[in-house]
Coordinates of N, CA and C in Angstrom, one line a residue:
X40 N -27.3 12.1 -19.6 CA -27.9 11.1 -20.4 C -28.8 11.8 -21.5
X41 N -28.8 11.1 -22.6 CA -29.2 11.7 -23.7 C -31.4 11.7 -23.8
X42 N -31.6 12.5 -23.9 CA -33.1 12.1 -23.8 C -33.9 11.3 -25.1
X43 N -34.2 10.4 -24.9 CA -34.5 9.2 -26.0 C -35.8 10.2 -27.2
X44 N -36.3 10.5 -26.7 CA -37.7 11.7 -27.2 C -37.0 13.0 -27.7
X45 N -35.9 12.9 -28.0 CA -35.1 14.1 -28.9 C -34.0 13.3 -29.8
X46 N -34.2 14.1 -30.7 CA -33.1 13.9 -32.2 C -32.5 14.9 -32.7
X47 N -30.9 14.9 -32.2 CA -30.4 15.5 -31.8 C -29.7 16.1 -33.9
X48 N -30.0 17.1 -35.0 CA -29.3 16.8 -35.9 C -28.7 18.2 -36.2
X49 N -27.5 18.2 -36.9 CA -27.0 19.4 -37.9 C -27.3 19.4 -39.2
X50 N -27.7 20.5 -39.8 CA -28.2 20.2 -41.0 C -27.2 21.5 -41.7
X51 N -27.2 21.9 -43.4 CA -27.2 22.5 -44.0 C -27.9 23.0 -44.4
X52 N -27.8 24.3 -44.8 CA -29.2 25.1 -45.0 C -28.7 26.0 -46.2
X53 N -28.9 25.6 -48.0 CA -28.4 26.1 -49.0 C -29.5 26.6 -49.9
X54 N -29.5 27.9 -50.4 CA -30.5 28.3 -51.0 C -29.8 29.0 -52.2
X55 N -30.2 28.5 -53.2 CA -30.2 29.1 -54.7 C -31.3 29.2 -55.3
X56 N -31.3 30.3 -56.2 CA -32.2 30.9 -57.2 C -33.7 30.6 -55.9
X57 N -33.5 30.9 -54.4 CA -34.9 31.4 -53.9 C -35.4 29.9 -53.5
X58 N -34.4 28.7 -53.8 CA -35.0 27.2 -53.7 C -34.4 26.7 -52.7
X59 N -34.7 25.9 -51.6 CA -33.7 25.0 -50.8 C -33.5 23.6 -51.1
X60 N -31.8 23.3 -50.6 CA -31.5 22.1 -51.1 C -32.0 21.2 -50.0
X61 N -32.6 20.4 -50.9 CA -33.6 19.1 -49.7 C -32.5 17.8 -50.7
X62 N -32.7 17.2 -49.5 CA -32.2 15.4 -49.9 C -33.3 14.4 -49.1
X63 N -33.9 13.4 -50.0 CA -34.6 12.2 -49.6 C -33.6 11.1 -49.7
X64 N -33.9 10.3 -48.5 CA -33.2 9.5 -47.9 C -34.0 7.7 -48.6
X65 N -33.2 6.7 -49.6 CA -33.7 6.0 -49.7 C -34.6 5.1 -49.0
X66 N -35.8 4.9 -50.2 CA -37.4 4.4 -49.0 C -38.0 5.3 -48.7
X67 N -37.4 6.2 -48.1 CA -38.1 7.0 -47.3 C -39.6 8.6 -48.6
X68 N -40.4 8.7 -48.1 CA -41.7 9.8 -49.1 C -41.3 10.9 -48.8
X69 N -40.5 11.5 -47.8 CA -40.5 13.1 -47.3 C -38.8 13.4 -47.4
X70 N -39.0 14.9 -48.0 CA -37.5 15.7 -48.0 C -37.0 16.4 -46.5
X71 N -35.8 16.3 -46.7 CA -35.4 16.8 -45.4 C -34.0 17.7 -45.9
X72 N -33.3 18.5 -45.2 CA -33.1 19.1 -45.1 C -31.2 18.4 -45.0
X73 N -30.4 18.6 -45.8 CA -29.3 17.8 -45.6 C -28.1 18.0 -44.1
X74 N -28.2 17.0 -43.8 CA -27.5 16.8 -42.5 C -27.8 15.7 -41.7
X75 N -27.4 15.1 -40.9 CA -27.7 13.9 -39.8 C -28.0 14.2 -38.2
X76 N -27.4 13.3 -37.5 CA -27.0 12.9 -36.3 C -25.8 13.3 -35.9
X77 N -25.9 13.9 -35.1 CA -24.5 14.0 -34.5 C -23.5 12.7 -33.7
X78 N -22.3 12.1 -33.9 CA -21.7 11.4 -33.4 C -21.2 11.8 -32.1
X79 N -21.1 10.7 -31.6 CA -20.5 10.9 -29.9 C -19.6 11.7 -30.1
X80 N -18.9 12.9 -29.5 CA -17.7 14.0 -29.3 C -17.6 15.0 -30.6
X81 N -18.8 15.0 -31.3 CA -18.7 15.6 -32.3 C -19.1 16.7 -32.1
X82 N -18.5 18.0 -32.5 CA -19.2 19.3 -32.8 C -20.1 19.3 -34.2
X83 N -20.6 20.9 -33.9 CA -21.7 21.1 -35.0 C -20.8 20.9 -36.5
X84 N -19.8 21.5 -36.7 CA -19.0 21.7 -37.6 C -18.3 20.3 -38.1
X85 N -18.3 19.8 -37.3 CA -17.7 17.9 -37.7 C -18.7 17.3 -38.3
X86 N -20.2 18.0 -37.5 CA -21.3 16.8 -38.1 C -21.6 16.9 -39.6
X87 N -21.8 18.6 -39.4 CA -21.5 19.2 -40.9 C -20.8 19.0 -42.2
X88 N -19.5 18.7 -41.4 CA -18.9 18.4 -42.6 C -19.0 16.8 -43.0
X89 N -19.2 15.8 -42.1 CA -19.0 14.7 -42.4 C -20.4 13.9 -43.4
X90 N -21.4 15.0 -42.8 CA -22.6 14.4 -43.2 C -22.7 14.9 -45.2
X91 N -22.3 16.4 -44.9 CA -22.2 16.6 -46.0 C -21.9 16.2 -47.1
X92 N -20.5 15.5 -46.7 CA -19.8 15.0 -47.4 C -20.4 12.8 -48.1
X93 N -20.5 12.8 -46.5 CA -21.5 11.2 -47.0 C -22.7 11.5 -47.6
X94 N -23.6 12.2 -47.4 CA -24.9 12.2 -48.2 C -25.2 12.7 -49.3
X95 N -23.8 13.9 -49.5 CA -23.8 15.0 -50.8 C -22.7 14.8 -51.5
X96 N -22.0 13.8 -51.3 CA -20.6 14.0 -51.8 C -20.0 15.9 -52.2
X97 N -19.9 16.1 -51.1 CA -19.6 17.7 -50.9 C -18.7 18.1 -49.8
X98 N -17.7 18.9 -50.2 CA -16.7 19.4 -49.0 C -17.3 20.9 -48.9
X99 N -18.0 21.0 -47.8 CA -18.1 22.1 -46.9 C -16.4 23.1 -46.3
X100 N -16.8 24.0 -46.9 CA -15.7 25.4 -46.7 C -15.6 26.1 -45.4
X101 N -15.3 25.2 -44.1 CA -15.2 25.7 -43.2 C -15.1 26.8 -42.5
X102 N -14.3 27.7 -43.5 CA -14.4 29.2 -42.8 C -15.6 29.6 -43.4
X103 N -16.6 29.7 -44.3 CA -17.8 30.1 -44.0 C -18.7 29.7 -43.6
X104 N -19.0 28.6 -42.7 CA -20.3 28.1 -42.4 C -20.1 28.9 -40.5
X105 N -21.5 29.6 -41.3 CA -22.3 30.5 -39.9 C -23.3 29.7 -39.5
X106 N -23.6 29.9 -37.5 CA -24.8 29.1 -37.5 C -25.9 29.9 -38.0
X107 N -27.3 29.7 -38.4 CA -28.2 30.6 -39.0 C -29.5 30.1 -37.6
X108 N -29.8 29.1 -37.3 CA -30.8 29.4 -36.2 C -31.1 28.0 -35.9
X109 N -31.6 27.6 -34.8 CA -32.1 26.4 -34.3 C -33.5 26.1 -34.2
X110 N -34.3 25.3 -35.0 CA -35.5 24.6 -35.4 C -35.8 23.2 -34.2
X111 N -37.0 23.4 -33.6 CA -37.4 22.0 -33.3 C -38.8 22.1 -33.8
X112 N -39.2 20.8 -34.0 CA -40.7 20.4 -34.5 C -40.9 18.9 -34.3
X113 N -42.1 17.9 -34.1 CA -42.4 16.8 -34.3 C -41.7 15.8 -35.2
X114 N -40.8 14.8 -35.0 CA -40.4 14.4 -36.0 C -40.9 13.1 -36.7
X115 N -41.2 13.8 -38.1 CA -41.9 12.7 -39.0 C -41.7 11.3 -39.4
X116 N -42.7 10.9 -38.8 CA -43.1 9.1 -39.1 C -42.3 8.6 -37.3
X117 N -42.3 9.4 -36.1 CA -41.7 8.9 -35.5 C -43.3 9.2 -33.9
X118 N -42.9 8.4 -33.4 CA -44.3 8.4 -32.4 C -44.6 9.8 -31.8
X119 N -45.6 10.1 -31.6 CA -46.3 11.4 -30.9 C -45.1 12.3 -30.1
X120 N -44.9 12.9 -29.7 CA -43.8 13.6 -28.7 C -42.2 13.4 -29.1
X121 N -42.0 13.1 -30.0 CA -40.5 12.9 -30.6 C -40.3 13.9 -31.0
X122 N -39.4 14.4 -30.9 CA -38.7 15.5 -31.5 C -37.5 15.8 -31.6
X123 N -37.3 16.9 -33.4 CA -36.0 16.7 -33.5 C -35.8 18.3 -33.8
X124 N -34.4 18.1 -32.8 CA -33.8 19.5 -32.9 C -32.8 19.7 -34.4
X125 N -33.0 20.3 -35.3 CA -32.3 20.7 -36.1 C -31.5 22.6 -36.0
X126 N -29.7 21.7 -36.1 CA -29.1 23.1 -36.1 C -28.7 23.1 -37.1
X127 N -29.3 24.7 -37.8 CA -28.9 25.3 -39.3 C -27.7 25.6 -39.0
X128 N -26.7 25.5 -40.5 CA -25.7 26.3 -40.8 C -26.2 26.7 -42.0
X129 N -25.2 28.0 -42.3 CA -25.3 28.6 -43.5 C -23.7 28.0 -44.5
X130 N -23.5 27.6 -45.4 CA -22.0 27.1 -45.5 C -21.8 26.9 -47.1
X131 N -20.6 28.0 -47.4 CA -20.2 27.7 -49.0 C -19.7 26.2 -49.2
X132 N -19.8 25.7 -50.0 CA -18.8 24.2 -50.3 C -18.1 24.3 -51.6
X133 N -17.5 23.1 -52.0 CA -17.1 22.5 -53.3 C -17.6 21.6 -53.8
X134 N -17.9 21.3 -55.0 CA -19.0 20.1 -55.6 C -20.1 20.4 -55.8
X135 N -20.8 19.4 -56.3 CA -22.4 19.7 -57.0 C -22.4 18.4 -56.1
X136 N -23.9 19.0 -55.3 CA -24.8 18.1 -54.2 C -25.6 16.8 -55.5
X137 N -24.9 15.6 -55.1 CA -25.7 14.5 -55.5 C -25.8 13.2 -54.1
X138 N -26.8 12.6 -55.1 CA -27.2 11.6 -54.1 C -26.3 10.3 -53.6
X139 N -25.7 10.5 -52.7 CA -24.7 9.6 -52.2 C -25.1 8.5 -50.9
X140 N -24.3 7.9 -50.7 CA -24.7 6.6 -49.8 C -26.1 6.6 -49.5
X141 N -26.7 6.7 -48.4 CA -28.3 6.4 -48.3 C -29.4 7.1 -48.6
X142 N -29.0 8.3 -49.4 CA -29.9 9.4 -50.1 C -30.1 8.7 -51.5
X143 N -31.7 9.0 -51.6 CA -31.5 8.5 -53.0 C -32.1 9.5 -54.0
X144 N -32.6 10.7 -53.6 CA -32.3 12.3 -54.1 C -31.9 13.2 -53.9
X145 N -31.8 14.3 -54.4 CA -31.0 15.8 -54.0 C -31.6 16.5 -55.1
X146 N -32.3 17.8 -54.3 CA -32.7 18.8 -54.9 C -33.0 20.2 -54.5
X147 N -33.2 21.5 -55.6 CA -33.3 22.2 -54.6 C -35.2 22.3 -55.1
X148 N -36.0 22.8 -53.7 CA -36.9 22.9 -53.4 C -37.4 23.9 -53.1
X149 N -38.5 24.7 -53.9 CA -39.8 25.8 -53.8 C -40.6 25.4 -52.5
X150 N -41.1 26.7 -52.1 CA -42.3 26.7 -51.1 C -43.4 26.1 -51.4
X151 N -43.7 25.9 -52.6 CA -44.9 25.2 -53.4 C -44.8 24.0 -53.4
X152 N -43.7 23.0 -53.2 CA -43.6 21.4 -52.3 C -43.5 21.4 -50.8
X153 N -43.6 22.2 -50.0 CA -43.6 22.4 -48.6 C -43.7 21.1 -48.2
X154 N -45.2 20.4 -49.2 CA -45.9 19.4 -48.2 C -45.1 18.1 -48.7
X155 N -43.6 18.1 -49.7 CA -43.0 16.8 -49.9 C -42.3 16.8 -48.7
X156 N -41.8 17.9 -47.5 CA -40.9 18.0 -46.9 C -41.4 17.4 -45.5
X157 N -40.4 16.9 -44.4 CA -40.7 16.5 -43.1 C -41.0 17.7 -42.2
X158 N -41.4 17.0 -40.8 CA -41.4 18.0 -40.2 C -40.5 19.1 -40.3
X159 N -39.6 19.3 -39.5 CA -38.8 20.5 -39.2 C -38.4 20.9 -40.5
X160 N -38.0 20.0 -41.3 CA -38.0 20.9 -43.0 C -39.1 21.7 -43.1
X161 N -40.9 21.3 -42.5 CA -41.4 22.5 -43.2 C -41.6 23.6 -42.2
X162 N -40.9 23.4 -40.7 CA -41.0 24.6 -40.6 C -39.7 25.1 -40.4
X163 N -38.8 25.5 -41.7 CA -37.6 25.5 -41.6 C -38.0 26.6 -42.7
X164 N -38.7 25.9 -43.9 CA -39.4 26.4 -45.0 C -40.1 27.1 -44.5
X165 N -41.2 27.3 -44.0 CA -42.2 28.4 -43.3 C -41.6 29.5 -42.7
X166 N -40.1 29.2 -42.2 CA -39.6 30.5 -41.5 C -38.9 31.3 -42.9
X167 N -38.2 30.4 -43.6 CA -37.7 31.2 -45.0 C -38.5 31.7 -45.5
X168 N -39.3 31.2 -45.8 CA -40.8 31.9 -46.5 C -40.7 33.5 -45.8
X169 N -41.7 33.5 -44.4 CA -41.7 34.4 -43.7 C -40.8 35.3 -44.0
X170 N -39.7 35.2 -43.9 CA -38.4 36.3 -44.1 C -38.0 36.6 -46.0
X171 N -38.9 36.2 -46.2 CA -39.0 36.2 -47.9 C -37.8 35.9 -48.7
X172 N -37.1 34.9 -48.3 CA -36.0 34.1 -48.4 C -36.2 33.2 -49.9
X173 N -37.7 32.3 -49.8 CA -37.8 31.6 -50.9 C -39.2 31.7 -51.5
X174 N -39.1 31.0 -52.6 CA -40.7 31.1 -53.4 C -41.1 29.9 -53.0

């Protein structure tokens, strides 16, 4: 049984020019990190590509997407002890990341907006930072 106080997501983890690609989700004030939910029988790689593709209109290149590391942190705007596990991939695609079905931006993001980002986005950012990954 699934634990109701965990959020279970795969995310992509794309960095150019030192910036990470964040997508806001419409309504919503905070960037996160592009990826979802995983569906019932889905692998990391299914979620991957599926979400990618719904949120970014983007096809992820399967033979390169490595996993890069597993994040959990408090998840934002959701009650005290919630928490969501985010699993990074690292993953070439095709396309230019735009804002598709319920995203209603896409961009890439500096360490110097940390604080537009959600939880586990900022300590996703705080670890890239640390490893001197981004500005």
């Amino acid at each position: 049984m699934a634990n109701q106080n965990f959020i279970d997501k795969v995310v992509l983890l794309s960095i150019k020019d030192r910036k990470v690609l964040m997508a806001r989700s419409l309504g919503k004030d905070k960037f996160y990190m592009p990826g979802g939910k995983r569906e019932e029988g889905e692998t990391d790689l299914q979620t991957l590509i599926r979400e990618s593709k719904e949120e970014m209109d983007i096809d992820v290149i399967v033979e390169t997407a490595k996993h890069w590391d597993t994040f959990i942190a408090q998840a934002h705007g959701k009650s005290e002890g919630v928490m969501v596990k985010a699993v990074c991939y690292t993953a070439d695609f095709e396309g230019i990341p735009k804002a598709s079905n319920e995203i209603e931006e896409v961009l890439y993001l500096g360490f110097d907006r940390r604080d537009d980002a959600g939880g586990v986005a900022q300590t996703i950012l705080d670890d890239l930072k640390e490893k001197n990954m981004i500005d």
